[in-house]
Each structure stands twice: as structure tokens, then as C-alpha cells.
PDB file of C-alpha atoms in Angstrom:
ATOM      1  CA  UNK A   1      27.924   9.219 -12.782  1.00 79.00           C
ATOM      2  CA  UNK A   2      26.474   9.201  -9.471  1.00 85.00           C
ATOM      3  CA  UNK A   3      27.492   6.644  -6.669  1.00 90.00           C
ATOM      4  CA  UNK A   4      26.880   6.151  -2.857  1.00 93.00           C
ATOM      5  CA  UNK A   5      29.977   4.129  -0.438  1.00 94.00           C
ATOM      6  CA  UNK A   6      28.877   2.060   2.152  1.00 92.00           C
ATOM      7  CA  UNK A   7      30.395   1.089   5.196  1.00 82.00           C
ATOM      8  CA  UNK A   8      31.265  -3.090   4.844  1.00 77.00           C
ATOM      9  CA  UNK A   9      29.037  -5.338   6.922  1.00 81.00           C
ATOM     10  CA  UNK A  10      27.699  -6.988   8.349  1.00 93.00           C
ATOM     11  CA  UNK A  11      27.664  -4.371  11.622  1.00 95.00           C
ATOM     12  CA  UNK A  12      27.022  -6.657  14.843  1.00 96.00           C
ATOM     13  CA  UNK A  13      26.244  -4.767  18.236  1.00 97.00           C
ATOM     14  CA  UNK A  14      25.114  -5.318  21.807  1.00 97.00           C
ATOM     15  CA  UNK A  15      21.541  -3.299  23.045  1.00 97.00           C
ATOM     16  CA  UNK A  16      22.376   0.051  23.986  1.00 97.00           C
ATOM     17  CA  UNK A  17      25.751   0.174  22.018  1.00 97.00           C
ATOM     18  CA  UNK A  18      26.202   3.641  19.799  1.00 97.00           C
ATOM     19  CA  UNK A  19      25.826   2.953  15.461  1.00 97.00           C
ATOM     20  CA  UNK A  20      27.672   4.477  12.860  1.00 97.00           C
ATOM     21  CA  UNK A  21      27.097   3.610   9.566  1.00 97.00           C
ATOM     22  CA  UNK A  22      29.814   5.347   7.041  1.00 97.00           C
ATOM     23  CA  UNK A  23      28.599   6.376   3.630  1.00 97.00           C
ATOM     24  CA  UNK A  24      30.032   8.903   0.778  1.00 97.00           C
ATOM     25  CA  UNK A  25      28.507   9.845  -2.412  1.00 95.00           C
ATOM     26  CA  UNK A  26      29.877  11.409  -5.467  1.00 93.00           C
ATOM     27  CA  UNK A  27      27.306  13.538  -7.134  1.00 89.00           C
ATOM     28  CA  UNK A  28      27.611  15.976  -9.927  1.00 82.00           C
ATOM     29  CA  UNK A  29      25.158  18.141  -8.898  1.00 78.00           C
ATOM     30  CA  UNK A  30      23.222  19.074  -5.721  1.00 81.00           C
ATOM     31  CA  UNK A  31      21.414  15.539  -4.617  1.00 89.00           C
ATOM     32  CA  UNK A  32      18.973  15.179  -1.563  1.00 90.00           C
ATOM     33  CA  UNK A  33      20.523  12.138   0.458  1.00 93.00           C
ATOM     34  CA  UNK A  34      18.449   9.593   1.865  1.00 94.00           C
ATOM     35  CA  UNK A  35      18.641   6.350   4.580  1.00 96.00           C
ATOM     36  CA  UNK A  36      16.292   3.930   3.817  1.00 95.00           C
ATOM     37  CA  UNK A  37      15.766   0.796   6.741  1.00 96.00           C
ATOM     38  CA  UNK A  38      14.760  -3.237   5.205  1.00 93.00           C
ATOM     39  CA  UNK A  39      13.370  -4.980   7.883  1.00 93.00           C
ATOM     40  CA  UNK A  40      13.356  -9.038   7.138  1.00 87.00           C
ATOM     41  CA  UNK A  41      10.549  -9.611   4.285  1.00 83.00           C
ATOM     42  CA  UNK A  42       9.470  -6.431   4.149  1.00 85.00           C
ATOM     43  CA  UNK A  43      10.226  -3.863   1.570  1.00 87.00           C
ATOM     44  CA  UNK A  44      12.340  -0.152   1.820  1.00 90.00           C
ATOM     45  CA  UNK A  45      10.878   2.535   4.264  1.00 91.00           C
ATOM     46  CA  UNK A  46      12.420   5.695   4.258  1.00 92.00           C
ATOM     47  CA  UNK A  47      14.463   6.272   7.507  1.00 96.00           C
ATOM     48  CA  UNK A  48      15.314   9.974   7.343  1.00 96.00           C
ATOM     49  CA  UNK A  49      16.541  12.492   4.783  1.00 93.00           C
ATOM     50  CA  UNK A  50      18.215  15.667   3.810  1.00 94.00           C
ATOM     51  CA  UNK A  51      17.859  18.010   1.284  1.00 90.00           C
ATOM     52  CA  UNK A  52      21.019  20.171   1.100  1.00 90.00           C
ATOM     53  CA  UNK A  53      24.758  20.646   2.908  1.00 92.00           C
ATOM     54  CA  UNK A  54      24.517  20.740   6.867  1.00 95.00           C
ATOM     55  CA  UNK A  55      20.712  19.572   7.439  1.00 95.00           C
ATOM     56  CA  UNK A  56      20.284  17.036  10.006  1.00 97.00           C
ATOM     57  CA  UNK A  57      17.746  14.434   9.227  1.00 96.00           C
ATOM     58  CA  UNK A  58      16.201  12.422  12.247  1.00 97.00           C
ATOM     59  CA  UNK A  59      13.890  10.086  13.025  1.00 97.00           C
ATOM     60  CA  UNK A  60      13.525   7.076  15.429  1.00 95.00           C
ATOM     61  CA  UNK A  61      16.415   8.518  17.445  1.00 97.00           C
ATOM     62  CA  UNK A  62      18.612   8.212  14.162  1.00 98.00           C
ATOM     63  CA  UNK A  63      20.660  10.987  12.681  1.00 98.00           C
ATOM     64  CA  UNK A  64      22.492  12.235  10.145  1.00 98.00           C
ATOM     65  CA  UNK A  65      24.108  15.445   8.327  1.00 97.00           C
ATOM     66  CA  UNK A  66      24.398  16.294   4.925  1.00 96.00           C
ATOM     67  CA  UNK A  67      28.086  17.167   4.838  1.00 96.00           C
ATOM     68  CA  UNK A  68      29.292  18.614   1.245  1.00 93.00           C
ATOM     69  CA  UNK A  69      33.146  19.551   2.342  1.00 94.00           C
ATOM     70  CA  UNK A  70      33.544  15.567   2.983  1.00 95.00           C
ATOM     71  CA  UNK A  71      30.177  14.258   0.703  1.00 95.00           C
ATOM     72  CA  UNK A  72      29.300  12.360   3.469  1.00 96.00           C
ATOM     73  CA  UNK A  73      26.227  11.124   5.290  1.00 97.00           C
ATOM     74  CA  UNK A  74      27.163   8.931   7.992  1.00 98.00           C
ATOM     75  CA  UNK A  75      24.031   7.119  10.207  1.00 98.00           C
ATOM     76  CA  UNK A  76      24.462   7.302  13.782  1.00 98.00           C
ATOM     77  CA  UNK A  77      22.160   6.541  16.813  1.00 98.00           C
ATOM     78  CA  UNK A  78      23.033   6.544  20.098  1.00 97.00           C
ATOM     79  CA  UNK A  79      21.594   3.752  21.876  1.00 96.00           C
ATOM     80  CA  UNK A  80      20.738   0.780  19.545  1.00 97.00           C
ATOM     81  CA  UNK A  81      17.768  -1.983  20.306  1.00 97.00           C
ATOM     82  CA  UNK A  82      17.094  -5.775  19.279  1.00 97.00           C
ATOM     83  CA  UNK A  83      14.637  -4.012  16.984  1.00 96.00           C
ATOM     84  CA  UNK A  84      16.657  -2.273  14.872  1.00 97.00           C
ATOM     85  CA  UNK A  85      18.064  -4.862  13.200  1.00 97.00           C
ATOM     86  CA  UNK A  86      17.440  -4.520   9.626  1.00 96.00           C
ATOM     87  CA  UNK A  87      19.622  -3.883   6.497  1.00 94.00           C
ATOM     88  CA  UNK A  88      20.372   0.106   6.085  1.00 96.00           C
ATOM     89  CA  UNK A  89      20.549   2.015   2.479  1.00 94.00           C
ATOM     90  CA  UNK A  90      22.211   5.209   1.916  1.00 95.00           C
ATOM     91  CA  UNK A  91      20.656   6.734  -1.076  1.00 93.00           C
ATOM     92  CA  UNK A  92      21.389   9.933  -3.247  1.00 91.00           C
ATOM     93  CA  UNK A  93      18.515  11.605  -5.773  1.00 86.00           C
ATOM     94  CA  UNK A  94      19.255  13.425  -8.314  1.00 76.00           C
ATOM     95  CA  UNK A  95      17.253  16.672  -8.251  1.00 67.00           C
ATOM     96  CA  UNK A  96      18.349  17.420 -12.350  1.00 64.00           C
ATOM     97  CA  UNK A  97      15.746  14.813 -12.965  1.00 63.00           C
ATOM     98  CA  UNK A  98      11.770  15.409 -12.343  1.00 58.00           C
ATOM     99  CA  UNK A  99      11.771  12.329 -10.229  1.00 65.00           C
ATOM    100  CA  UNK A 100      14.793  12.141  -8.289  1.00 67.00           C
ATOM    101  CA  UNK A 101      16.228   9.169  -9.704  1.00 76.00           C
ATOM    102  CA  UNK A 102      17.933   7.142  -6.864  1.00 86.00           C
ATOM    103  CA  UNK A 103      20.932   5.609  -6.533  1.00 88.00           C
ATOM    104  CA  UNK A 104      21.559   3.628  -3.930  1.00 90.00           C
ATOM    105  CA  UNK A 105      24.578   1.935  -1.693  1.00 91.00           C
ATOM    106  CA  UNK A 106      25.042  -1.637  -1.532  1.00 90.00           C
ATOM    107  CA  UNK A 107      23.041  -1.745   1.890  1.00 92.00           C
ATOM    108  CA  UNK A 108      24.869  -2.344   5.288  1.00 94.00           C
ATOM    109  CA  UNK A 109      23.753  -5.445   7.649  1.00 94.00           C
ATOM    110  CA  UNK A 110      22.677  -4.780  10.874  1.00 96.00           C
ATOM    111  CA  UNK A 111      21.939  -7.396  13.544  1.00 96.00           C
ATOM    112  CA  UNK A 112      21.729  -6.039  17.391  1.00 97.00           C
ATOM    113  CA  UNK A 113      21.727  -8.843  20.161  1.00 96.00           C
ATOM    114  CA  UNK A 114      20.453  -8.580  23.679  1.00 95.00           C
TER     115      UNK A 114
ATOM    116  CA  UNK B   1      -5.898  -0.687   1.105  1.00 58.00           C
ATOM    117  CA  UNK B   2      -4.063   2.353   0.377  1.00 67.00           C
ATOM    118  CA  UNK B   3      -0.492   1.953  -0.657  1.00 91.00           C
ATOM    119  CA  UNK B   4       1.826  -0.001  -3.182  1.00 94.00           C
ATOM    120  CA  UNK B   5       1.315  -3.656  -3.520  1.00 94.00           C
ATOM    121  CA  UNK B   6       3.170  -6.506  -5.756  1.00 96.00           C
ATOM    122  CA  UNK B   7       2.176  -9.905  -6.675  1.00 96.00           C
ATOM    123  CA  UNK B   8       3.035 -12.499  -6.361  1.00 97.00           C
ATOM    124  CA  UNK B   9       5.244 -12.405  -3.227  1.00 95.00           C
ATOM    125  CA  UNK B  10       7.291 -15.306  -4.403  1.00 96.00           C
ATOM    126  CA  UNK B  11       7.905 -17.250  -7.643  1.00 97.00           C
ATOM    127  CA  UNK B  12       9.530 -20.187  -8.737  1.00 98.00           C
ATOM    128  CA  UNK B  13      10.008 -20.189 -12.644  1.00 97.00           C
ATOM    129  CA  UNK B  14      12.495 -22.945 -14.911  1.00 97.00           C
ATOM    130  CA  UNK B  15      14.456 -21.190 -17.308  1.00 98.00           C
ATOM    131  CA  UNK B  16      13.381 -20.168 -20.968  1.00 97.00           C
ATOM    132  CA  UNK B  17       9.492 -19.704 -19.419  1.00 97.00           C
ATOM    133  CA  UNK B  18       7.728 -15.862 -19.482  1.00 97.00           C
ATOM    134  CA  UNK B  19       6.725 -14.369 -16.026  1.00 98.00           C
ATOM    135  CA  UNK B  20       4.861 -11.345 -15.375  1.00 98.00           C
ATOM    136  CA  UNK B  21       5.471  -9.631 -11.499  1.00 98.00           C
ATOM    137  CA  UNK B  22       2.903  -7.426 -10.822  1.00 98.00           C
ATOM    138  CA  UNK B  23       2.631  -3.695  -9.078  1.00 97.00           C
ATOM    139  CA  UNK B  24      -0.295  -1.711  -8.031  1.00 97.00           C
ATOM    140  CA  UNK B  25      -0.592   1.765  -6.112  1.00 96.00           C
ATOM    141  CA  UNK B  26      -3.577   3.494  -5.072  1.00 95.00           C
ATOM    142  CA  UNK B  27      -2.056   7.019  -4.636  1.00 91.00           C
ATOM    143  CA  UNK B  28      -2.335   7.798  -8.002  1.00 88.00           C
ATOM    144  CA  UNK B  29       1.460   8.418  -7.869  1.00 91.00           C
ATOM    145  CA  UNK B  30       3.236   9.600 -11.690  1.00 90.00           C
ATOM    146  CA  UNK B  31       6.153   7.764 -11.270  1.00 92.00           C
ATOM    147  CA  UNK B  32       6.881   4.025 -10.958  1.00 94.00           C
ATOM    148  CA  UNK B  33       9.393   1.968 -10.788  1.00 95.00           C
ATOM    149  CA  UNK B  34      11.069  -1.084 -10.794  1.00 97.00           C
ATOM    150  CA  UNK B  35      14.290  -2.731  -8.964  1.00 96.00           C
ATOM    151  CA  UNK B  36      16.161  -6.111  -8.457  1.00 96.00           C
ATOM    152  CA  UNK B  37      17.913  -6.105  -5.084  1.00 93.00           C
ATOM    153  CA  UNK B  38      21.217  -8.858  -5.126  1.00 90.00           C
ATOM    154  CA  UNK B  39      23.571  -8.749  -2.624  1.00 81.00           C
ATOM    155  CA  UNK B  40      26.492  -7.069  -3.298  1.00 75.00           C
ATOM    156  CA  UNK B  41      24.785  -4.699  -5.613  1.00 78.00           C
ATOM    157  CA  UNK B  42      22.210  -2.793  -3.547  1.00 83.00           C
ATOM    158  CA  UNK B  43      19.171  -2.059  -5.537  1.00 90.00           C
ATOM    159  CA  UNK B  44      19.487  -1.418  -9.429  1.00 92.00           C
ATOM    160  CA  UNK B  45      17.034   0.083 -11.200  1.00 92.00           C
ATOM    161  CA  UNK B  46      14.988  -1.740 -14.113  1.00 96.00           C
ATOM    162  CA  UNK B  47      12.591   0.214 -15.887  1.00 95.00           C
ATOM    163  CA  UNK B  48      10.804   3.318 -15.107  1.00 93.00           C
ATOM    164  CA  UNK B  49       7.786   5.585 -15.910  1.00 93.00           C
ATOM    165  CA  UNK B  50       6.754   8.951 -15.785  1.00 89.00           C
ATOM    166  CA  UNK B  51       2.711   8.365 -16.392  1.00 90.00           C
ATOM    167  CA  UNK B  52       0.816   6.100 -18.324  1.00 90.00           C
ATOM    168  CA  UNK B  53       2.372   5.009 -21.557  1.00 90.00           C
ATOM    169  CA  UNK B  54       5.578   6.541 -21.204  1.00 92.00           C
ATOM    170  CA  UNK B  55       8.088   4.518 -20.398  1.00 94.00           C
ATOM    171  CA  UNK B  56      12.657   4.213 -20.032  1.00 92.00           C
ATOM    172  CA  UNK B  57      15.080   2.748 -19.043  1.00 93.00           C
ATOM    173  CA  UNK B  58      17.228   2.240 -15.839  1.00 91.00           C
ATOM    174  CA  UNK B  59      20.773   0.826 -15.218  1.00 89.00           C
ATOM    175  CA  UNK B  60      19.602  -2.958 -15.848  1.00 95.00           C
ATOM    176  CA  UNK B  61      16.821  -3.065 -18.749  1.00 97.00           C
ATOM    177  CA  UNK B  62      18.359  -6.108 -20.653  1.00 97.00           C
ATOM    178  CA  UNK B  63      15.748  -8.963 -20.553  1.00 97.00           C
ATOM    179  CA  UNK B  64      13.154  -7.026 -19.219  1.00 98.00           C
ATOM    180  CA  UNK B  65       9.753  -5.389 -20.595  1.00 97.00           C
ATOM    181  CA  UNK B  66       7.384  -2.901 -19.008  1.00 97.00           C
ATOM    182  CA  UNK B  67       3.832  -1.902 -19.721  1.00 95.00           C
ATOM    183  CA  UNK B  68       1.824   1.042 -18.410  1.00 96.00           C
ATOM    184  CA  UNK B  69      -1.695   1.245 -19.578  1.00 94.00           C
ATOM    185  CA  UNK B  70      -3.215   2.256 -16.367  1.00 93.00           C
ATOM    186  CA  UNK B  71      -1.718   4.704 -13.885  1.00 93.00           C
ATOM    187  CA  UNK B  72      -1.476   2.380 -11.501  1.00 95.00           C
ATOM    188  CA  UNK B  73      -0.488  -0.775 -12.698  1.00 97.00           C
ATOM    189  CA  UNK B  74       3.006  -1.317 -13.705  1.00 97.00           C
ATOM    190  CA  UNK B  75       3.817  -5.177 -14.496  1.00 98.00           C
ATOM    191  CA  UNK B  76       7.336  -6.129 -15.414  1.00 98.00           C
ATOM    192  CA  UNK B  77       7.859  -9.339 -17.807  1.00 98.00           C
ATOM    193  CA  UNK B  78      10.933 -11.210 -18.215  1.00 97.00           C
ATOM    194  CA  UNK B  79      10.529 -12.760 -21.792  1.00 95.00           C
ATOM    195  CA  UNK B  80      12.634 -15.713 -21.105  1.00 97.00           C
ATOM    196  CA  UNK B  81      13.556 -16.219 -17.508  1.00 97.00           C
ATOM    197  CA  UNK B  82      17.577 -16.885 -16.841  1.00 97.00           C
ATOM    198  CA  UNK B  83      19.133 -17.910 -13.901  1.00 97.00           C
ATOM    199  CA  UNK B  84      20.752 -14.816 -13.302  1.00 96.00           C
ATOM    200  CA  UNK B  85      17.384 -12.584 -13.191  1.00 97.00           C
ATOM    201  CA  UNK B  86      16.922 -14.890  -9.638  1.00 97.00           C
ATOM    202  CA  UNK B  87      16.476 -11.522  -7.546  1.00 97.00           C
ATOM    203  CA  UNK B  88      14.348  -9.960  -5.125  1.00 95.00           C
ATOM    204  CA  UNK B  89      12.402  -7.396  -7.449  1.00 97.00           C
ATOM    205  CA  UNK B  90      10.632  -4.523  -5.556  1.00 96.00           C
ATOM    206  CA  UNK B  91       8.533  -1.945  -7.354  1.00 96.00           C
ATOM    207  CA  UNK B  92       7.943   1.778  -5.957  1.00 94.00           C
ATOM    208  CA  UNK B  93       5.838   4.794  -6.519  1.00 93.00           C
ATOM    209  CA  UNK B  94       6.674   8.579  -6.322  1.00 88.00           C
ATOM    210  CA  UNK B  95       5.443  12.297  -6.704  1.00 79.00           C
ATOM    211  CA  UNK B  96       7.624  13.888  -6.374  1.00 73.00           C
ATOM    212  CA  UNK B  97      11.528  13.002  -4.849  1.00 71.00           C
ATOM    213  CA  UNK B  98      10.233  10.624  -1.930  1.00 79.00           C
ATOM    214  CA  UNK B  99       9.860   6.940  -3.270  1.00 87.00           C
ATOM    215  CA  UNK B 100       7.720   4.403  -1.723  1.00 89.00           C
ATOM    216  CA  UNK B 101       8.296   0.731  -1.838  1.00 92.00           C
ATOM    217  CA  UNK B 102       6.130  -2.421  -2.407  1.00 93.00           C
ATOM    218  CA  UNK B 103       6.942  -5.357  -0.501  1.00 92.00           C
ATOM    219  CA  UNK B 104       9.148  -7.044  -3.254  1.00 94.00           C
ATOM    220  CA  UNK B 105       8.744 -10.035  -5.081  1.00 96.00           C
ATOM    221  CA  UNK B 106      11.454 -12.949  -4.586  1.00 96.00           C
ATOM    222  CA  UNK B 107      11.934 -14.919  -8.345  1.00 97.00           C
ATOM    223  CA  UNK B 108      14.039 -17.915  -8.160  1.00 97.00           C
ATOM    224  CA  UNK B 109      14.456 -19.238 -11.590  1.00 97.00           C
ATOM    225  CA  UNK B 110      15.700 -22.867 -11.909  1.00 97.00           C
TER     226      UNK B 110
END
């Protein structure tokens, strides 16, 4: 079945320090992949997404590609703040289904100090 | 308010007792769901619907029932609360393949 890798956290980085987040999926067919930011006591927002191999999804000065050859959607953003500290979930849907069931990675800890 | 909502926002339960967590949308949304969130695990889906009265399965159904009378209400019972349903349960909406998340629910059962 389907199943999305995450980096190990927790991640902990100084303000203005660059982010990766690693994740790779395994997917039998042709998912949409998805990021998806917790922020403390609050529930998942939808960070940024991509629909198919080498789209870039932004937002918030995050980014990442859809890359099939390695089935991998890393998060990256190039200068991090205090505020971004939240948990981070890679996400795959599966487009054979009418819904897009998702499947998610075990969620990455982020904490960003001054 | 628009949006998805869940109530309560946190419950305390013994074990062996019935609790209901409840979800409401106002976007008239097809598709609901509902997740437990543990560490370790990410979030596993519960139960799902495609409209009123139809209802299936996810990854973690055991212990679990769902009802869907309206289109958007979608409460999820646990029969007989066990310490290991103690979770952070979040319900979500969708359309289409975008979901949207409630707040979440945190059940401690004791």
C-alpha cells in the first residue's frame, strides 16, 4: 500500500537558518503530495501542494518539488522564523479514489529559537 | 461561523463508559472524516463518508462507530472507551482532494 518517510525529529534551528525536511512516498499510482503545518492546539492547515512529477508547490516562503525519479518531496525554506515552529506532515492522496484518501507521515517537530 | 468545528475540545472519560466526539461543517462538503493523531504514528484514519448515510472504513475502525444522518454532522462513538483510544481525534471535510481540518478533540481515558 501507500506510505510517506519522514525525516526523524525533532528539527531544532536558530532564526534565519535554511529547513529541510526529507520525505519519500511509495505510491502505486500517480498521488498529489501534500505538506500540511500543526501549530500548538490547533488543527492541520494545508501548507502547500503538488499535483504531479516536477511541480513546485509554495507558500509562506516554503517549497517543494514533486520528484518521481527519487519519490520525493522534501520541505525547504530558506530563512526560518520563531513562528514557524509547528509540527510538519508530508501527505500523499490517492487520486484512484473519489476523495483522495490521505496518507500521511509520522509528522516532523519543528521548534525555531531566536 | 463558516468552517469545520468539533466538540468537545477535550474529554476525560474512565474506561468501559460510551463517548460521543462531535463534528460539524458548514460547507456542505461530501466527504468527512475522522482521525486519531499519536505520536509515532502520524494521523490514522478512522471512519469515513462519502454523503449522508454512507459510510467505511479506514486503517483503524476497531472500537469505533460512525453515524451520518445529516450532511454535516459526523459524530464518532467509542462504545466502550479503552485506554489505548487516549488520542487526539481530529475530524475533516473535503470536495474534492483538498481536506480541511477541525481543531481536534484530545480524549484521555483513565
Amino acid at each position: 500500500g501507500d506510505s510517506v518517510t519522514q525525516m526523524e525529529g525533532p528539527v531544532t534551528l536558530s532564526e534565519e537558518a535554511f529547513l529541510t525536511i526529507n520525505c519519500t512516498y511509495t505510491a502505486t499510482g500517480y498521488p498529489s503530495l501534500f505538506w500540511y503545518v500543526q501549530y500548538p492546539g490547533e488543527g492541520l492547515q494545508l501548507l502547500l501542494k503538488a499535483t504531479k512529477a516536477d511541480d513546485k508547490g509554495s507558500n509562506k516562503g516554503f517549497e517543494a518539488t514533486y520528484r518521481k525519479e527519487t519519490t520525493s518531496f522534501h520541505l525547504e525554506k530558506g530563512s526560518v522564523q520563531v513562528s514557524d515552529s509547528a509540527v510538519y506532515f508530508c501527505a500523499l492522496s490517492d487520486r484512484g479514489t473519489s476523495y483522495g484518501k490521505l496518507t500521511f507521515g509520522q509528522g516532523t517537530i519543528l521548534t525555531v529559537h531566536p | 461561523d463558516a468552517g469545520i468545528t468539533q466538540s468537545p475540545r477535550y474529554k476525560i472519560t474512565e474506561t468501559g463508559r460510551q463517548v460521543t466526539l462531535m463534528c460539524h461543517q458548514t460547507w456542505s462538503h461530501s466527504y468527512m472524516f475522522w482521525y486519531r493523531q499519536d505520536l509515532g504514528h502520524g494521523l490514522r484514519l478512522i471512519y469515513y463518508s462519502a454523503a449522508a448515510d454512507i459510510t467505511d472504513k479506514g486503517e483503524v475502525p476497531d472500537g469505533y462507530v460512525v453515524s451520518r444522518s445529516k450532511t454535516e454532522n459526523f459524530p464518532l462513538t467509542l462504545e466502550s472507551a479503552t485506554r489505548s483510544q487516549t488520542s487526539v481525534y481530529f475530524c475533516a471535510s473535503s470536495e474534492y482532494w483538498e481536506q480541511y481540518f477541525g481543531p481536534g478533540t484530545r480524549l484521555t481515558v483513565t
